[in-house]
mmCIF file of C-alpha atoms in Angstrom:
data_model
loop_
_atom_site.group_PDB
_atom_site.id
_atom_site.type_symbol
_atom_site.label_atom_id
_atom_site.label_comp_id
_atom_site.label_asym_id
_atom_site.label_seq_id
_atom_site.Cartn_x
_atom_site.Cartn_y
_atom_site.Cartn_z
ATOM 1 C CA MET G 9 -0.161 -14.362 20.783
ATOM 2 C CA ASN G 10 -3.315 -14.650 18.660
ATOM 3 C CA ILE G 11 -4.208 -12.708 15.519
ATOM 4 C CA GLY G 12 -6.258 -10.177 17.423
ATOM 5 C CA GLU G 13 -3.346 -9.335 19.685
ATOM 6 C CA ALA G 14 -0.961 -9.148 16.782
ATOM 7 C CA ALA G 15 -3.427 -6.900 14.959
ATOM 8 C CA ARG G 16 -3.700 -4.623 17.962
ATOM 9 C CA LEU G 17 0.078 -4.390 18.533
ATOM 10 C CA SER G 18 0.996 -3.978 14.860
ATOM 11 C CA GLY G 19 -1.756 -1.549 13.864
ATOM 12 C CA ILE G 20 -2.706 -3.843 10.979
ATOM 13 C CA SER G 21 -6.216 -5.310 10.931
ATOM 14 C CA ALA G 22 -6.648 -9.056 11.365
ATOM 15 C CA LYS G 23 -8.230 -9.134 7.860
ATOM 16 C CA MET G 24 -5.041 -7.609 6.375
ATOM 17 C CA ILE G 25 -2.788 -9.923 8.414
ATOM 18 C CA ARG G 26 -4.738 -12.975 6.971
ATOM 19 C CA TYR G 27 -4.280 -11.465 3.514
ATOM 20 C CA TYR G 28 -0.595 -11.063 4.030
ATOM 21 C CA GLU G 29 -0.465 -14.714 5.187
ATOM 22 C CA GLU G 30 -2.432 -15.752 2.081
ATOM 23 C CA ILE G 31 0.071 -14.152 -0.262
ATOM 24 C CA GLY G 32 3.079 -15.337 1.764
ATOM 25 C CA LEU G 33 4.363 -12.092 3.222
ATOM 26 C CA ILE G 34 4.035 -13.568 6.696
ATOM 27 C CA VAL G 35 4.018 -17.118 7.797
ATOM 28 C CA PRO G 36 3.048 -17.471 11.463
ATOM 29 C CA ASP G 37 3.517 -20.688 13.369
ATOM 30 C CA ARG G 38 0.530 -22.960 14.020
ATOM 31 C CA MET G 39 -0.451 -24.085 17.435
ATOM 32 C CA PRO G 40 0.390 -27.820 17.672
ATOM 33 C CA GLY G 41 -2.659 -29.943 16.931
ATOM 34 C CA SER G 42 -4.873 -27.039 15.825
ATOM 35 C CA GLN G 43 -5.419 -24.540 13.092
ATOM 36 C CA TYR G 44 -4.829 -21.543 15.299
ATOM 37 C CA ARG G 45 -2.008 -19.210 14.303
ATOM 38 C CA VAL G 46 0.558 -18.126 16.827
ATOM 39 C CA TYR G 47 2.387 -14.877 16.362
ATOM 40 C CA GLY G 48 5.718 -14.019 17.984
ATOM 41 C CA THR G 49 8.004 -11.072 18.231
ATOM 42 C CA ASP G 50 9.541 -11.832 14.813
ATOM 43 C CA ASP G 51 6.105 -11.712 13.241
ATOM 44 C CA LEU G 52 5.362 -8.353 14.871
ATOM 45 C CA HIS G 53 8.606 -6.984 13.566
ATOM 46 C CA ARG G 54 7.743 -8.257 10.089
ATOM 47 C CA LEU G 55 4.215 -6.762 10.306
ATOM 48 C CA GLY G 56 5.778 -3.442 11.381
ATOM 49 C CA PHE G 57 8.063 -3.542 8.370
ATOM 50 C CA ILE G 58 5.155 -4.290 6.104
ATOM 51 C CA ARG G 59 3.026 -1.526 7.627
ATOM 52 C CA ARG G 60 5.777 1.067 7.111
ATOM 53 C CA ALA G 61 6.400 -0.029 3.539
ATOM 54 C CA ARG G 62 2.628 0.036 2.865
ATOM 55 C CA ASP G 63 2.337 3.503 4.427
ATOM 56 C CA LEU G 64 5.057 4.669 1.927
ATOM 57 C CA GLY G 65 2.989 3.244 -0.943
ATOM 58 C CA PHE G 66 5.169 0.240 -1.861
ATOM 59 C CA SER G 67 3.386 -2.484 -3.835
ATOM 60 C CA VAL G 68 3.061 -6.010 -2.486
ATOM 61 C CA GLU G 69 5.756 -7.223 -4.903
ATOM 62 C CA GLN G 70 8.071 -4.442 -3.812
ATOM 63 C CA MET G 71 7.387 -5.338 -0.259
ATOM 64 C CA ARG G 72 8.146 -8.975 -0.939
ATOM 65 C CA VAL G 73 11.521 -8.004 -2.399
ATOM 66 C CA LEU G 74 12.250 -5.530 0.416
ATOM 67 C CA LEU G 75 11.354 -8.181 3.059
ATOM 68 C CA ALA G 76 13.738 -10.622 1.320
ATOM 69 C CA LEU G 77 16.490 -7.963 1.376
ATOM 70 C CA TRP G 78 15.819 -7.132 4.986
ATOM 71 C CA GLN G 79 16.289 -10.837 5.906
ATOM 72 C CA ASP G 80 19.459 -11.067 3.720
ATOM 73 C CA ARG G 81 22.354 -9.819 5.913
ATOM 74 C CA SER G 82 24.611 -9.987 2.914
ATOM 75 C CA ARG G 83 22.403 -7.593 0.831
ATOM 76 C CA ALA G 84 23.833 -4.685 -1.007
ATOM 77 C CA SER G 85 22.205 -1.403 0.140
ATOM 78 C CA ALA G 86 22.425 -0.412 -3.555
ATOM 79 C CA ASP G 87 19.685 -2.988 -4.187
ATOM 80 C CA VAL G 88 17.421 -1.438 -1.578
ATOM 81 C CA LYS G 89 18.182 2.070 -2.794
ATOM 82 C CA ALA G 90 17.314 1.104 -6.432
ATOM 83 C CA ILE G 91 13.899 -0.148 -5.349
ATOM 84 C CA ALA G 92 13.329 3.031 -3.397
ATOM 85 C CA LEU G 93 14.416 5.257 -6.315
ATOM 86 C CA ASP G 94 12.121 3.408 -8.662
ATOM 87 C CA HIS G 95 9.284 3.917 -6.254
ATOM 88 C CA ILE G 96 10.041 7.643 -5.994
ATOM 89 C CA ALA G 97 9.914 7.946 -9.787
ATOM 90 C CA GLU G 98 6.528 6.166 -9.842
ATOM 91 C CA LEU G 99 5.174 8.420 -7.091
ATOM 92 C CA GLU G 100 6.380 11.417 -8.996
ATOM 93 C CA ARG G 101 4.641 10.182 -12.129
ATOM 94 C CA LYS G 102 1.413 9.684 -10.160
ATOM 95 C CA GLN G 103 1.795 13.142 -8.622
ATOM 96 C CA ALA G 104 2.145 14.741 -12.015
ATOM 97 C CA ALA G 105 -0.909 12.875 -13.327
ATOM 98 C CA ILE G 106 -2.939 14.000 -10.281
ATOM 99 C CA ALA G 107 -1.763 17.581 -10.820
ATOM 100 C CA ALA G 108 -2.903 17.480 -14.428
ATOM 101 C CA MET G 109 -6.313 15.992 -13.456
ATOM 102 C CA THR G 110 -6.685 18.701 -10.812
ATOM 103 C CA LYS G 111 -5.843 21.520 -13.309
ATOM 104 C CA THR G 112 -8.354 20.112 -15.841
ATOM 105 C CA LEU G 113 -11.083 19.781 -13.258
ATOM 106 C CA LYS G 114 -10.474 23.252 -11.906
ATOM 107 C CA HIS G 115 -10.713 24.690 -15.445
ATOM 108 C CA LEU G 116 -13.983 22.741 -16.092
ATOM 109 C CA VAL G 117 -15.449 23.845 -12.758
ATOM 110 C CA SER G 118 -14.552 27.440 -13.440
ATOM 111 C CA ALA G 119 -16.282 27.284 -16.797
ATOM 112 C CA CYS G 120 -19.521 25.791 -15.315
ATOM 113 C CA HIS G 121 -22.116 28.370 -14.316
ATOM 114 C CA GLY G 122 -23.497 26.016 -11.579
ATOM 115 C CA ASP G 123 -26.947 27.360 -11.981
ATOM 116 C CA ASP G 124 -30.375 26.008 -13.127
ATOM 117 C CA ARG G 125 -29.385 25.835 -16.780
ATOM 118 C CA PRO G 126 -28.716 22.379 -18.222
ATOM 119 C CA ASP G 127 -25.551 23.439 -20.067
ATOM 120 C CA CYS G 128 -22.515 22.143 -18.203
ATOM 121 C CA PRO G 129 -18.934 22.155 -19.552
ATOM 122 C CA ILE G 130 -18.060 19.414 -17.107
ATOM 123 C CA ILE G 131 -20.631 16.951 -18.508
ATOM 124 C CA GLU G 132 -19.893 18.139 -22.124
ATOM 125 C CA ASP G 133 -16.101 17.384 -21.615
ATOM 126 C CA PHE G 134 -16.851 13.965 -20.165
ATOM 127 C CA ALA G 135 -19.124 13.168 -23.110
ATOM 128 C CA THR G 136 -16.820 14.392 -25.835
ATOM 129 C CA GLY G 137 -13.413 13.645 -24.265
ATOM 130 C CA PRO G 138 -10.338 15.768 -24.476
#
């Protein structure tokens, strides 16, 4: 199938598929004697794997390692679990940082009168820093 069909079936845009090719996450066959890419069932499975990993927030490098582990039938599940646990820890750090930002912004918004006066605690905080 061509890239348009692979994009439609995988739910990944043709632009992203080209990017994944560029960075080596997927390597489709080429049509003999031309530059056209040809995608098969294995490519669709690989794209599905990439999409699911991306949806869960894994980085490109993490996806690269996970794809290699997926292809390695002698892999240790402990290796996969370690990557997932590291990713969970990173997500939890980001979640805590977002919660702190939200709390700060809510405080600043509640201190702002939101009227015609120029005084604004939000702007003052941005200008002076924490």
